[in-house]
Amino acid sequence: MDESTAELQRLGRSGFVGAPIPDEDRLSPVALVYARWWSSGVVDVVTVLGEDEASAYRTSNQDLRRPEDLGDAVVRWRVTGTVIEVTAAVLELSSPPEGGVPISACPADRLAVTHGAGRLWTP
């Protein structure tokens, strides 16, 4: 296993739930998105487009009942870089100042979380 894949697995062990974003034909992922929800309405999001192209941000004022609606969400922190750099940065964040605890959410397709994660940036 390479270091980037190990870092993505570390996200999962830290409370993030991940899912692939498939291409138009739904044959292979074009991105991986990981999210960690906090009970206080804070969300940490990591987006991976390739081994050398990743980003993360923390947003607040998120309505946990409607995660698809960013509404009044405010980006409080963000970083871009490689998978390794971004993963390290987001995992160094402290708990949100408002308090709260990470919320675990199960994806609809549990296998989708890991399917293709190691192949994302290989031809």
Coordinates of C-alpha atoms in Angstrom, one line a residue:
M1 CA 0.0 0.0 0.0
D2 CA 1.4 3.4 -0.8
E3 CA 1.6 6.3 1.6
S4 CA -1.3 8.3 0.0
T5 CA -3.7 5.4 0.3
A6 CA -2.6 4.9 3.9
E7 CA -3.4 8.5 4.7
L8 CA -6.9 8.2 3.2
Q9 CA -7.4 5.2 5.4
R10 CA -6.3 7.3 8.4
L11 CA -9.1 9.7 7.5
G12 CA -11.6 6.8 7.9
R13 CA -10.1 5.9 11.3
S14 CA -10.5 9.5 12.4
G15 CA -14.2 9.7 11.8
F16 CA -14.4 10.7 8.1
V17 CA -16.8 9.0 5.8
G18 CA -15.7 8.8 2.2
A19 CA -17.3 8.1 -1.2
P20 CA -16.2 8.1 -4.8
I21 CA -17.6 10.6 -7.3
P22 CA -18.0 8.5 -10.5
D23 CA -17.5 9.7 -14.1
E24 CA -20.4 10.1 -16.4
D25 CA -20.4 6.4 -17.3
R26 CA -20.1 5.4 -13.6
L27 CA -17.2 3.2 -14.4
S28 CA -14.4 4.9 -12.4
P29 CA -14.1 7.6 -9.8
V30 CA -13.0 11.1 -10.9
A31 CA -12.7 12.2 -7.2
L32 CA -13.0 11.0 -3.7
V33 CA -14.8 13.1 -1.1
Y34 CA -14.5 12.6 2.7
A35 CA -16.6 14.3 5.3
R36 CA -16.5 14.4 9.1
W37 CA -19.6 15.9 10.7
W38 CA -19.6 17.5 14.2
S39 CA -22.8 17.7 16.4
S40 CA -22.3 21.5 16.6
G41 CA -22.9 21.9 12.9
V42 CA -19.3 22.0 11.8
V43 CA -18.2 19.9 8.8
D44 CA -14.7 19.0 7.7
V45 CA -14.4 18.0 4.0
V46 CA -11.5 16.5 2.0
T47 CA -11.7 16.3 -1.8
V48 CA -9.1 14.2 -3.7
L49 CA -8.7 14.6 -7.4
G50 CA -5.4 12.9 -7.6
E51 CA -2.4 12.0 -5.4
D52 CA -0.9 15.5 -5.9
E53 CA -4.2 17.4 -6.0
A54 CA -6.3 17.5 -2.9
S55 CA -8.1 20.1 -0.8
A56 CA -9.8 20.3 2.6
Y57 CA -12.0 22.9 4.3
R58 CA -13.9 23.3 7.6
T59 CA -17.3 25.0 7.5
S60 CA -19.7 26.0 10.2
N61 CA -23.3 26.9 10.5
Q62 CA -24.2 23.7 8.7
D63 CA -27.7 22.3 9.1
L64 CA -27.1 18.6 10.0
R65 CA -30.7 17.7 8.9
R66 CA -29.9 19.0 5.3
P67 CA -26.3 18.3 4.5
E68 CA -26.8 18.8 0.8
D69 CA -27.9 22.4 1.5
L70 CA -24.9 24.6 2.3
G71 CA -27.2 27.6 3.0
D72 CA -25.5 29.8 5.5
A73 CA -22.4 27.7 5.9
V74 CA -19.2 29.7 6.4
V75 CA -15.8 28.4 5.4
R76 CA -13.5 28.8 8.5
W77 CA -10.4 27.1 7.3
R78 CA -9.0 25.5 4.1
V79 CA -5.9 24.0 2.6
T80 CA -4.7 22.6 -0.7
G81 CA -1.8 20.3 -1.6
T82 CA -1.0 16.6 -2.0
V83 CA -3.0 13.9 -0.3
I84 CA -0.4 13.6 2.4
E85 CA -0.1 17.3 3.1
V86 CA -3.9 17.9 3.2
T87 CA -4.6 14.8 5.3
A88 CA -2.0 15.8 7.8
A89 CA -3.3 19.4 8.0
V90 CA -7.0 18.4 8.5
L91 CA -6.2 15.8 11.1
E92 CA -4.2 18.4 13.1
L93 CA -7.3 20.6 13.4
S94 CA -8.6 20.8 17.0
S95 CA -12.2 20.1 17.8
P96 CA -14.5 23.0 16.7
P97 CA -14.6 25.9 19.2
E98 CA -18.3 25.4 19.7
G99 CA -17.7 22.0 21.1
G100 CA -19.5 19.0 19.8
V101 CA -18.4 15.5 18.9
P102 CA -17.9 13.8 15.5
I103 CA -21.0 12.2 14.1
S104 CA -20.6 8.8 12.4
A105 CA -22.7 8.4 9.2
C106 CA -22.9 5.3 7.1
P107 CA -22.8 5.7 3.3
A108 CA -25.5 4.0 1.3
D109 CA -23.0 1.6 -0.3
R110 CA -20.4 0.6 2.3
L111 CA -18.2 -0.9 -0.4
A112 CA -18.2 2.4 -2.3
V113 CA -16.1 4.0 0.3
T114 CA -13.0 1.9 -0.5
H115 CA -13.8 0.8 -4.1
G116 CA -11.2 2.4 -6.3
A117 CA -9.5 4.5 -3.7
G118 CA -6.1 3.0 -4.4
R119 CA -6.6 3.3 -8.2
L120 CA -7.7 6.9 -8.4
W121 CA -4.5 8.4 -9.7
T122 CA -3.2 5.4 -11.7
P123 CA -3.8 5.0 -15.4

